[in-house]
Every structure is written in C-alpha cells, then in structure tokens.
mmCIF file of C-alpha atoms and ligand atoms in Angstrom:
data_model
loop_
_atom_site.group_PDB
_atom_site.id
_atom_site.type_symbol
_atom_site.label_atom_id
_atom_site.label_comp_id
_atom_site.label_asym_id
_atom_site.label_seq_id
_atom_site.Cartn_x
_atom_site.Cartn_y
_atom_site.Cartn_z
ATOM 1 C CA MET A 5 369.992 -58.197 -37.381
ATOM 2 C CA SER A 6 372.982 -60.439 -38.051
ATOM 3 C CA PHE A 7 375.294 -60.575 -41.042
ATOM 4 C CA ALA A 8 377.204 -63.617 -39.805
ATOM 5 C CA ASN A 9 378.682 -65.588 -42.719
ATOM 6 C CA LYS A 10 377.784 -62.773 -45.141
ATOM 7 C CA VAL A 11 380.375 -61.200 -47.435
ATOM 8 C CA ILE A 12 379.811 -57.494 -48.039
ATOM 9 C CA LEU A 13 381.821 -55.413 -50.525
ATOM 10 C CA ILE A 14 381.819 -51.691 -49.713
ATOM 11 C CA THR A 15 383.293 -49.103 -52.046
ATOM 12 C CA GLY A 16 384.493 -45.801 -50.617
ATOM 13 C CA ALA A 17 385.279 -47.582 -47.363
ATOM 14 C CA SER A 18 388.309 -45.426 -46.564
ATOM 15 C CA SER A 19 386.300 -42.498 -45.199
ATOM 16 C CA GLY A 20 382.980 -41.159 -43.923
ATOM 17 C CA ILE A 21 379.786 -43.112 -44.538
ATOM 18 C CA GLY A 22 381.531 -46.129 -46.115
ATOM 19 C CA ALA A 23 384.106 -46.485 -43.333
ATOM 20 C CA HIS A 24 381.459 -46.289 -40.603
ATOM 21 C CA ALA A 25 379.102 -48.674 -42.430
ATOM 22 C CA ALA A 26 381.948 -51.172 -42.881
ATOM 23 C CA LEU A 27 382.612 -51.215 -39.132
ATOM 24 C CA HIS A 28 378.876 -51.384 -38.343
ATOM 25 C CA LEU A 29 378.308 -54.339 -40.695
ATOM 26 C CA ALA A 30 381.460 -56.096 -39.491
ATOM 27 C CA GLN A 31 380.257 -55.695 -35.892
ATOM 28 C CA LYS A 32 377.126 -57.542 -36.996
ATOM 29 C CA GLY A 33 379.268 -60.432 -38.194
ATOM 30 C CA ALA A 34 379.940 -59.593 -41.860
ATOM 31 C CA SER A 35 383.236 -60.262 -43.592
ATOM 32 C CA VAL A 36 383.850 -56.990 -45.387
ATOM 33 C CA SER A 37 385.790 -56.202 -48.511
ATOM 34 C CA LEU A 38 386.968 -52.592 -48.299
ATOM 35 C CA VAL A 39 387.598 -50.510 -51.437
ATOM 36 C CA GLY A 40 389.208 -47.078 -51.718
ATOM 37 C CA ARG A 41 392.107 -45.343 -53.456
ATOM 38 C CA ASN A 42 393.833 -44.058 -50.323
ATOM 39 C CA GLU A 43 395.832 -47.019 -48.985
ATOM 40 C CA LYS A 44 396.702 -45.394 -45.654
ATOM 41 C CA ARG A 45 393.121 -44.489 -44.802
ATOM 42 C CA LEU A 46 391.850 -47.885 -45.952
ATOM 43 C CA LYS A 47 394.371 -49.609 -43.692
ATOM 44 C CA ALA A 48 393.291 -47.468 -40.731
ATOM 45 C CA VAL A 49 389.665 -48.558 -41.246
ATOM 46 C CA ALA A 50 390.724 -52.213 -41.530
ATOM 47 C CA GLU A 51 392.730 -51.914 -38.318
ATOM 48 C CA GLU A 52 389.749 -50.404 -36.479
ATOM 49 C CA ILE A 53 387.572 -53.328 -37.618
ATOM 50 C CA ILE A 54 390.164 -55.878 -36.458
ATOM 51 C CA LYS A 55 390.587 -54.018 -33.142
ATOM 52 C CA ALA A 56 386.819 -54.270 -32.600
ATOM 53 C CA GLY A 57 387.149 -58.075 -32.746
ATOM 54 C CA CYS A 58 385.343 -58.428 -36.083
ATOM 55 C CA PRO A 59 386.215 -60.785 -38.965
ATOM 56 C CA THR A 60 389.441 -59.659 -40.684
ATOM 57 C CA PRO A 61 388.528 -57.458 -43.670
ATOM 58 C CA LEU A 62 390.027 -57.557 -47.140
ATOM 59 C CA GLU A 63 391.636 -54.287 -48.266
ATOM 60 C CA ILE A 64 391.460 -53.512 -51.984
ATOM 61 C CA VAL A 65 393.261 -50.340 -52.991
ATOM 62 C CA ALA A 66 391.402 -49.530 -56.190
ATOM 63 C CA ASP A 67 389.582 -46.904 -58.227
ATOM 64 C CA VAL A 68 385.936 -47.718 -58.955
ATOM 65 C CA THR A 69 386.165 -45.921 -62.307
ATOM 66 C CA LYS A 70 388.969 -48.200 -63.549
ATOM 67 C CA ASP A 71 389.337 -51.352 -61.476
ATOM 68 C CA ALA A 72 385.841 -52.867 -61.270
ATOM 69 C CA GLU A 73 386.882 -56.280 -62.539
ATOM 70 C CA ARG A 74 389.798 -56.545 -60.094
ATOM 71 C CA ILE A 75 387.574 -55.408 -57.205
ATOM 72 C CA ILE A 76 385.055 -58.207 -57.813
ATOM 73 C CA ASN A 77 387.710 -60.833 -58.632
ATOM 74 C CA GLU A 78 389.811 -60.140 -55.520
ATOM 75 C CA THR A 79 386.720 -60.326 -53.311
ATOM 76 C CA ILE A 80 385.600 -63.646 -54.781
ATOM 77 C CA LYS A 81 389.133 -65.057 -54.704
ATOM 78 C CA HIS A 82 389.527 -64.129 -51.036
ATOM 79 C CA PHE A 83 386.080 -64.862 -49.582
ATOM 80 C CA GLY A 84 384.655 -67.277 -52.183
ATOM 81 C CA LYS A 85 381.318 -65.465 -52.543
ATOM 82 C CA LEU A 86 379.493 -62.141 -52.419
ATOM 83 C CA ASP A 87 376.247 -61.460 -50.547
ATOM 84 C CA VAL A 88 375.957 -57.655 -50.679
ATOM 85 C CA LEU A 89 377.484 -54.952 -52.864
ATOM 86 C CA VAL A 90 377.382 -51.498 -51.257
ATOM 87 C CA ASN A 91 378.075 -48.933 -53.984
ATOM 88 C CA ASN A 92 379.039 -46.058 -51.714
ATOM 89 C CA ALA A 93 382.057 -44.331 -53.317
ATOM 90 C CA GLY A 94 381.139 -40.905 -54.602
ATOM 91 C CA VAL A 95 382.517 -37.464 -55.359
ATOM 92 C CA LEU A 96 381.102 -33.965 -55.093
ATOM 93 C CA GLY A 97 381.701 -30.958 -57.305
ATOM 94 C CA ALA A 98 380.098 -27.538 -57.646
ATOM 95 C CA ASP A 99 378.880 -26.607 -61.112
ATOM 96 C CA SER A 100 375.865 -25.399 -63.059
ATOM 97 C CA VAL A 101 374.748 -25.021 -66.637
ATOM 98 C CA VAL A 102 376.559 -21.646 -66.659
ATOM 99 C CA ASN A 103 379.661 -22.715 -64.747
ATOM 100 C CA PHE A 104 380.280 -25.985 -66.587
ATOM 101 C CA ASP A 105 383.429 -28.049 -67.182
ATOM 102 C CA VAL A 106 382.927 -31.212 -69.202
ATOM 103 C CA ASN A 107 385.923 -32.951 -67.563
ATOM 104 C CA GLU A 108 384.422 -32.335 -64.139
ATOM 105 C CA PHE A 109 381.071 -33.665 -65.384
ATOM 106 C CA ASP A 110 382.825 -36.826 -66.640
ATOM 107 C CA ARG A 111 384.672 -37.274 -63.311
ATOM 108 C CA ILE A 112 381.451 -37.046 -61.309
ATOM 109 C CA MET A 113 379.412 -39.258 -63.632
ATOM 110 C CA SER A 114 382.107 -41.921 -63.961
ATOM 111 C CA THR A 115 382.413 -42.283 -60.173
ATOM 112 C CA ASN A 116 378.823 -41.748 -59.046
ATOM 113 C CA LEU A 117 377.083 -43.596 -61.873
ATOM 114 C CA ARG A 118 379.180 -45.386 -64.507
ATOM 115 C CA GLY A 119 381.435 -47.170 -61.989
ATOM 116 C CA ILE A 120 378.382 -48.345 -60.052
ATOM 117 C CA ILE A 121 376.704 -49.813 -63.124
ATOM 118 C CA VAL A 122 379.905 -51.605 -64.188
ATOM 119 C CA LEU A 123 380.515 -53.032 -60.696
ATOM 120 C CA SER A 124 376.883 -54.123 -60.350
ATOM 121 C CA ASN A 125 376.981 -55.823 -63.746
ATOM 122 C CA LEU A 126 380.091 -57.798 -62.761
ATOM 123 C CA ALA A 127 378.581 -58.735 -59.386
ATOM 124 C CA ILE A 128 375.397 -60.278 -60.821
ATOM 125 C CA PRO A 129 376.571 -63.913 -61.210
ATOM 126 C CA HIS A 130 377.912 -63.905 -57.652
ATOM 127 C CA LEU A 131 374.837 -62.241 -56.118
ATOM 128 C CA GLU A 132 372.584 -64.660 -57.975
ATOM 129 C CA LYS A 133 374.298 -67.570 -56.226
ATOM 130 C CA THR A 134 373.730 -66.053 -52.783
ATOM 131 C CA ARG A 135 370.307 -64.444 -53.477
ATOM 132 C CA GLY A 136 372.118 -61.280 -52.510
ATOM 133 C CA ASN A 137 371.461 -57.588 -52.934
ATOM 134 C CA ILE A 138 372.875 -54.213 -53.943
ATOM 135 C CA VAL A 139 372.691 -51.015 -51.878
ATOM 136 C CA ASN A 140 373.471 -47.816 -53.791
ATOM 137 C CA ASN A 141 374.419 -44.733 -51.826
ATOM 138 C CA SER A 142 372.431 -42.067 -53.615
ATOM 139 C CA SER A 143 371.425 -38.768 -52.010
ATOM 140 C CA ILE A 144 368.613 -36.392 -51.258
ATOM 141 C CA SER A 145 370.148 -34.553 -54.238
ATOM 142 C CA GLY A 146 368.681 -37.211 -56.526
ATOM 143 C CA MET A 147 365.236 -36.059 -55.417
ATOM 144 C CA ARG A 148 365.608 -32.281 -55.247
ATOM 145 C CA ALA A 149 367.444 -30.083 -57.715
ATOM 146 C CA LEU A 150 370.573 -28.429 -56.327
ATOM 147 C CA ASP A 151 371.363 -26.092 -59.202
ATOM 148 C CA SER A 152 374.837 -25.184 -57.953
ATOM 149 C CA PHE A 153 375.708 -28.912 -57.763
ATOM 150 C CA MET A 154 374.130 -29.749 -61.109
ATOM 151 C CA SER A 155 376.306 -32.675 -62.229
ATOM 152 C CA TYR A 156 376.198 -34.219 -58.748
ATOM 153 C CA SER A 157 372.376 -33.931 -58.653
ATOM 154 C CA ILE A 158 372.107 -35.427 -62.130
ATOM 155 C CA SER A 159 374.391 -38.323 -61.145
ATOM 156 C CA LYS A 160 372.241 -39.163 -58.124
ATOM 157 C CA ALA A 161 368.901 -38.789 -59.958
ATOM 158 C CA ALA A 162 370.247 -41.147 -62.632
ATOM 159 C CA LEU A 163 371.474 -43.515 -59.934
ATOM 160 C CA ASP A 164 367.928 -43.706 -58.537
ATOM 161 C CA GLN A 165 366.651 -44.736 -61.966
ATOM 162 C CA PHE A 166 369.455 -47.299 -62.174
ATOM 163 C CA THR A 167 368.309 -48.705 -58.817
ATOM 164 C CA LYS A 168 364.746 -49.118 -60.080
ATOM 165 C CA CYS A 169 365.687 -50.521 -63.505
ATOM 166 C CA ALA A 170 368.139 -52.979 -61.949
ATOM 167 C CA ALA A 171 365.580 -54.073 -59.330
ATOM 168 C CA LEU A 172 363.140 -54.888 -62.129
ATOM 169 C CA THR A 173 365.707 -56.761 -64.217
ATOM 170 C CA LEU A 174 367.295 -58.683 -61.352
ATOM 171 C CA ALA A 175 364.145 -59.708 -59.461
ATOM 172 C CA PRO A 176 363.872 -63.022 -61.370
ATOM 173 C CA LYS A 177 367.429 -63.775 -60.226
ATOM 174 C CA ASN A 178 366.368 -63.085 -56.598
ATOM 175 C CA ILE A 179 368.705 -60.085 -56.372
ATOM 176 C CA ARG A 180 367.274 -56.978 -54.695
ATOM 177 C CA VAL A 181 368.497 -53.452 -55.456
ATOM 178 C CA ASN A 182 367.820 -50.416 -53.266
ATOM 179 C CA SER A 183 369.163 -46.911 -52.709
ATOM 180 C CA LEU A 184 369.812 -44.866 -49.617
ATOM 181 C CA ASN A 185 368.984 -41.180 -50.168
ATOM 182 C CA ALA A 186 370.472 -39.359 -47.209
ATOM 183 C CA GLY A 187 370.369 -35.680 -46.356
ATOM 184 C CA ILE A 188 373.538 -33.916 -45.226
ATOM 185 C CA VAL A 189 375.754 -36.142 -43.064
ATOM 186 C CA LYS A 190 378.878 -34.948 -41.242
ATOM 187 C CA THR A 191 381.818 -36.370 -43.241
ATOM 188 C CA PRO A 192 384.888 -35.033 -45.058
ATOM 189 C CA PHE A 193 382.782 -35.003 -48.270
ATOM 190 C CA PHE A 194 382.431 -31.221 -48.223
ATOM 191 C CA GLU A 195 386.184 -30.578 -48.254
ATOM 192 C CA ALA A 196 385.695 -30.544 -52.053
ATOM 193 C CA ILE A 197 383.759 -27.292 -51.658
ATOM 194 C CA GLY A 198 386.038 -25.712 -49.068
ATOM 195 C CA ILE A 199 384.444 -26.955 -45.832
ATOM 196 C CA ASN A 200 387.091 -27.926 -43.286
ATOM 197 C CA LYS A 201 387.701 -28.085 -39.521
ATOM 198 C CA SER A 202 387.789 -24.281 -39.304
ATOM 199 C CA ASN A 203 384.352 -23.624 -40.808
ATOM 200 C CA GLU A 204 382.376 -26.877 -40.577
ATOM 201 C CA THR A 205 380.559 -25.968 -37.346
ATOM 202 C CA GLN A 206 379.090 -22.856 -38.952
ATOM 203 C CA PHE A 207 378.287 -24.850 -42.131
ATOM 204 C CA TYR A 208 376.295 -27.519 -40.278
ATOM 205 C CA GLU A 209 374.618 -24.978 -37.949
ATOM 206 C CA GLU A 210 373.325 -23.063 -40.956
ATOM 207 C CA ILE A 211 372.086 -26.187 -42.737
ATOM 208 C CA LYS A 212 370.346 -27.801 -39.774
ATOM 209 C CA LYS A 213 367.710 -25.014 -39.708
ATOM 210 C CA ASP A 214 366.088 -26.708 -42.709
ATOM 211 C CA TYR A 215 365.964 -30.129 -41.032
ATOM 212 C CA LEU A 216 362.703 -30.927 -39.218
ATOM 213 C CA VAL A 217 364.580 -33.000 -36.622
ATOM 214 C CA GLY A 218 366.815 -30.014 -35.804
ATOM 215 C CA ARG A 219 370.089 -31.646 -36.785
ATOM 216 C CA VAL A 220 371.979 -32.918 -39.801
ATOM 217 C CA GLY A 221 372.769 -36.605 -40.223
ATOM 218 C CA GLU A 222 375.224 -38.646 -38.189
ATOM 219 C CA LEU A 223 377.143 -41.662 -39.441
ATOM 220 C CA SER A 224 375.004 -43.947 -37.272
ATOM 221 C CA ASP A 225 371.922 -42.805 -39.252
ATOM 222 C CA THR A 226 373.376 -43.919 -42.577
ATOM 223 C CA SER A 227 374.963 -47.122 -41.249
ATOM 224 C CA SER A 228 371.700 -48.380 -39.770
ATOM 225 C CA ALA A 229 369.839 -47.525 -43.000
ATOM 226 C CA ILE A 230 372.423 -49.384 -45.112
ATOM 227 C CA ALA A 231 372.151 -52.410 -42.814
ATOM 228 C CA TYR A 232 368.348 -52.278 -43.041
ATOM 229 C CA LEU A 233 368.366 -52.178 -46.855
ATOM 230 C CA ALA A 234 370.959 -54.961 -47.015
ATOM 231 C CA SER A 235 368.933 -57.215 -44.736
ATOM 232 C CA GLU A 236 365.241 -56.595 -45.319
ATOM 233 C CA SER A 237 363.996 -59.018 -47.952
ATOM 234 C CA PHE A 238 360.628 -57.284 -48.524
ATOM 235 C CA VAL A 239 362.295 -54.018 -49.648
ATOM 236 C CA ASN A 240 363.162 -53.861 -53.335
ATOM 237 C CA GLY A 241 363.515 -51.025 -55.865
ATOM 238 C CA THR A 242 363.217 -48.493 -53.046
ATOM 239 C CA CYS A 243 364.947 -45.121 -52.793
ATOM 240 C CA LEU A 244 364.919 -44.754 -49.029
ATOM 241 C CA LEU A 245 364.894 -41.128 -47.934
ATOM 242 C CA VAL A 246 366.783 -40.674 -44.652
ATOM 243 C CA ASP A 247 366.913 -36.901 -44.458
ATOM 244 C CA GLY A 248 365.688 -35.687 -41.086
ATOM 245 C CA GLY A 249 362.625 -34.240 -42.835
ATOM 246 C CA ARG A 250 364.649 -31.972 -45.135
ATOM 247 C CA ILE A 251 362.586 -32.617 -48.262
ATOM 248 C CA THR A 252 359.301 -32.169 -46.425
ATOM 249 C CA SER A 253 360.573 -28.958 -44.870
ATOM 250 C CA GLY A 254 361.334 -27.603 -48.341
ATOM 251 C CA LEU A 255 358.007 -28.562 -49.891
ATOM 252 C CA GLU A 256 355.448 -27.795 -47.207
ATOM 253 C CA SER A 257 354.505 -24.488 -45.632
ATOM 254 C CA ARG A 258 355.488 -24.494 -41.965
ATOM 255 C CA SER A 259 353.209 -23.267 -39.226
ATOM 256 C CA SER A 260 354.703 -20.970 -36.611
ATOM 257 C CA ASN A 261 352.340 -22.418 -33.943
HETATM 258 P P1 LIG B 329 383.827 -39.071 -48.010
HETATM 259 O O1 LIG B 329 384.528 -38.054 -48.825
HETATM 260 O O2 LIG B 329 384.103 -39.156 -46.562
HETATM 261 O O3 LIG B 329 383.998 -40.508 -48.654
HETATM 262 C C1 LIG B 329 384.002 -40.722 -50.026
HETATM 263 C C2 LIG B 329 384.578 -42.097 -50.269
HETATM 264 O O4 LIG B 329 384.518 -42.387 -51.669
HETATM 265 C C3 LIG B 329 386.030 -42.196 -49.841
HETATM 266 O O5 LIG B 329 386.224 -43.412 -49.162
HETATM 267 C C4 LIG B 329 386.788 -42.196 -51.153
HETATM 268 O O6 LIG B 329 387.944 -42.975 -51.026
HETATM 269 C C5 LIG B 329 385.766 -42.887 -52.058
HETATM 270 N N1 LIG B 329 385.994 -42.655 -53.472
HETATM 271 C C6 LIG B 329 385.819 -41.513 -54.189
HETATM 272 N N2 LIG B 329 386.165 -41.696 -55.458
HETATM 273 C C7 LIG B 329 386.564 -42.982 -55.566
HETATM 274 C C8 LIG B 329 387.044 -43.777 -56.632
HETATM 275 N N3 LIG B 329 387.170 -43.282 -57.875
HETATM 276 N N4 LIG B 329 387.367 -45.058 -56.397
HETATM 277 C C9 LIG B 329 387.248 -45.585 -55.157
HETATM 278 N N5 LIG B 329 386.803 -44.886 -54.102
HETATM 279 C C10 LIG B 329 386.466 -43.600 -54.309
HETATM 280 O O7 LIG B 329 382.262 -38.770 -48.247
HETATM 281 P P2 LIG B 329 380.930 -39.482 -47.724
HETATM 282 O O8 LIG B 329 381.229 -40.608 -46.843
HETATM 283 O O9 LIG B 329 380.068 -38.415 -47.246
HETATM 284 O O10 LIG B 329 380.342 -39.983 -49.123
HETATM 285 C C11 LIG B 329 380.054 -41.327 -49.411
HETATM 286 C C12 LIG B 329 378.828 -41.389 -50.297
HETATM 287 O O11 LIG B 329 377.725 -40.838 -49.602
HETATM 288 C C13 LIG B 329 378.940 -40.603 -51.619
HETATM 289 O O12 LIG B 329 378.424 -41.388 -52.677
HETATM 290 C C14 LIG B 329 378.031 -39.408 -51.381
HETATM 291 O O13 LIG B 329 377.465 -38.927 -52.585
HETATM 292 C C15 LIG B 329 376.983 -40.000 -50.463
HETATM 293 N N6 LIG B 329 376.248 -39.023 -49.671
HETATM 294 C C16 LIG B 329 376.915 -38.215 -48.778
HETATM 295 C C17 LIG B 329 376.200 -37.293 -48.037
HETATM 296 C C18 LIG B 329 376.852 -36.391 -47.047
HETATM 297 O O14 LIG B 329 376.179 -35.408 -46.630
HETATM 298 N N7 LIG B 329 378.090 -36.653 -46.599
HETATM 299 C C19 LIG B 329 374.732 -37.158 -48.181
HETATM 300 C C20 LIG B 329 374.158 -38.069 -49.125
HETATM 301 C C21 LIG B 329 374.889 -38.958 -49.835
HETATM 302 P P3 LIG B 329 389.408 -42.630 -51.610
HETATM 303 O O15 LIG B 329 389.584 -41.172 -51.582
HETATM 304 O O16 LIG B 329 390.305 -43.418 -50.702
HETATM 305 O O17 LIG B 329 389.372 -43.205 -52.985
#
C-alpha cells in the first residue's frame, strides 16, 4: 500500500493515535499536514517524520473547534491539494445523566463531532478534485453504551451516523467516508481520567481481561486500520470495529472449555 504523491491532513497529530498514524502514512510516501494545539509536541512529531526520511510535513498549530477554515486553507496553500482527511482529534470526559455539566458536554461535542463536520464540509471541494476520502476516528464507545462516559459515547455514536450520512451524500462526488471504531489503545488519552505512568499498567491489565485477543490495542493496530480505510476503494460508509473482540466478549456467553 503506497501513499506516494498523496496529501493527508491528520488532526490530533501531536499525540497518540494521530501521531503514530502520521508517521505510518508518511513512511508509505504521504505528505502529511499535522494539526494540534500543542506546538512543542507537534514539532516533535514532525521532526520524527523528517528523521525517518519521509516527505517534510506541514505543522499547523490550531484548534479544530475554532480554526477549521485556516487548517484547510494552509494545507491547500502549502501542498496544492488534499487526498485524505483524517478526523482524529478527540477528547474524553467522565460524566453521566446524574453527574452532568453542560460546558463539559459542549467541549466534548464541539471537538469530537462539530469540529469534524465543519472540517469535512470545508474539505469537500478539495476531496472531490482528488476523488479522495475521509477517515473519522470514532470508537467502540459509539457502539456500546459507557454510562460513566455518557457525552463521549454520544459524541462517537453521532459521529458514526455522520460517517454514514456523509458517505451517502458524497458518493456521487466520488468521496468515500469511513470510521475507525477502536477498542482501548495505549495512549495518553486516559490522563483526562487520572491514568498516568504510575497506574497505567494496572489499568490496562484490568481492561485486557475483556479482550478476546488477551491484550488492549497498540498504535500499530490503529495506524494500519487508518491506512486501510484511506486506501481501500471498495470500503465506504463503514464503521470498522478494531477492538480485539471486546464487543463480542461483552455480548456473547463465554464457554469455560
Ligand atoms: P491523545 O490524547 O494521545 O491524542 C488526542 C489528540 O487530539 C492530541 O493530538 C490533541 O492535540 C488532539 N486534540 C484534542 N483536542 C483538540 C482540539 N480542540 N484541536 C486540535 N487538536 C485537538 O489520545 P488518542 O490518540 O488516544 O485519541 C485520538 C482519537 O482516538 C480520539 O478521537 C479518541 O476518541 C480516539 N480513540 C482513542 C482510543 C484509545 O483507547 N486511546 C480508543 C478509541 C478511539 P493537542 O492537545 O496538541 O491539541
């Protein structure tokens, strides 16, 4: 699978899944446009990509909830086109219908959903020219209710519907739209709920018991899935579950034999 001569815009490229996917896609020849708010971390990712001998990336220090127009414009100005938009930036928060803060709900929805719709809308004319595609980073949480992460689950379930609606609307323009729905992957994402270097081993050990493959996700799992969705022309409107069997383990009775 080669992405030579392809321009790929990746939001949330300063950390975790987005940073790893950016390097992975760049190693396959893509010119990548990296978006994140943290300038220092974004620069570190760009330097790693350059060090690996890949095409020099574009760094865009920006907030997906506010700067969508600038993000698209800077990418087009620099590279002249856009082949793939990877809507990866996302935030986590713990809440429920009992423990509810409307500002927190707005923060989660504006990053995980609203920003993605705005960016996708602005990308359409450019993706139409390249017969390009959109990959949304959704989550297993869009498919199973996590009641103590209510707003996050709602944002990802809504994102899955956005993926399907957009795939239907954009098919006549030859633009595909798909989602990756990953299970737990080891990244700094869980710092928002108090998981850090001192307790992450115990956190992942506890969680992996529910994964049929006996482990939680690694960054290579999500990067290869993002590359697959970005490249495979027969896949459209799909919410691709990459969860080590977590959903099946929760739904089916398990034999002890
Ligand atoms: P990280 O916390 O490592 O990365 C999150 C990224 O999103 C950072 O690069 C951050 O950059 C960026 N980001 C957040 N808010 C904004 C914003 N307003 N504007 C621009 N960038 C923003 O977590 P992950 O890599 O794990 O998460 C990436 C995506 O993967 C999320 O959408 C998440 O929901 C999804 N996911 C994660 C799973 C996991 O288990 N880790 C499982 C399933 C899905 P900065 O701070 O520099 O702005």
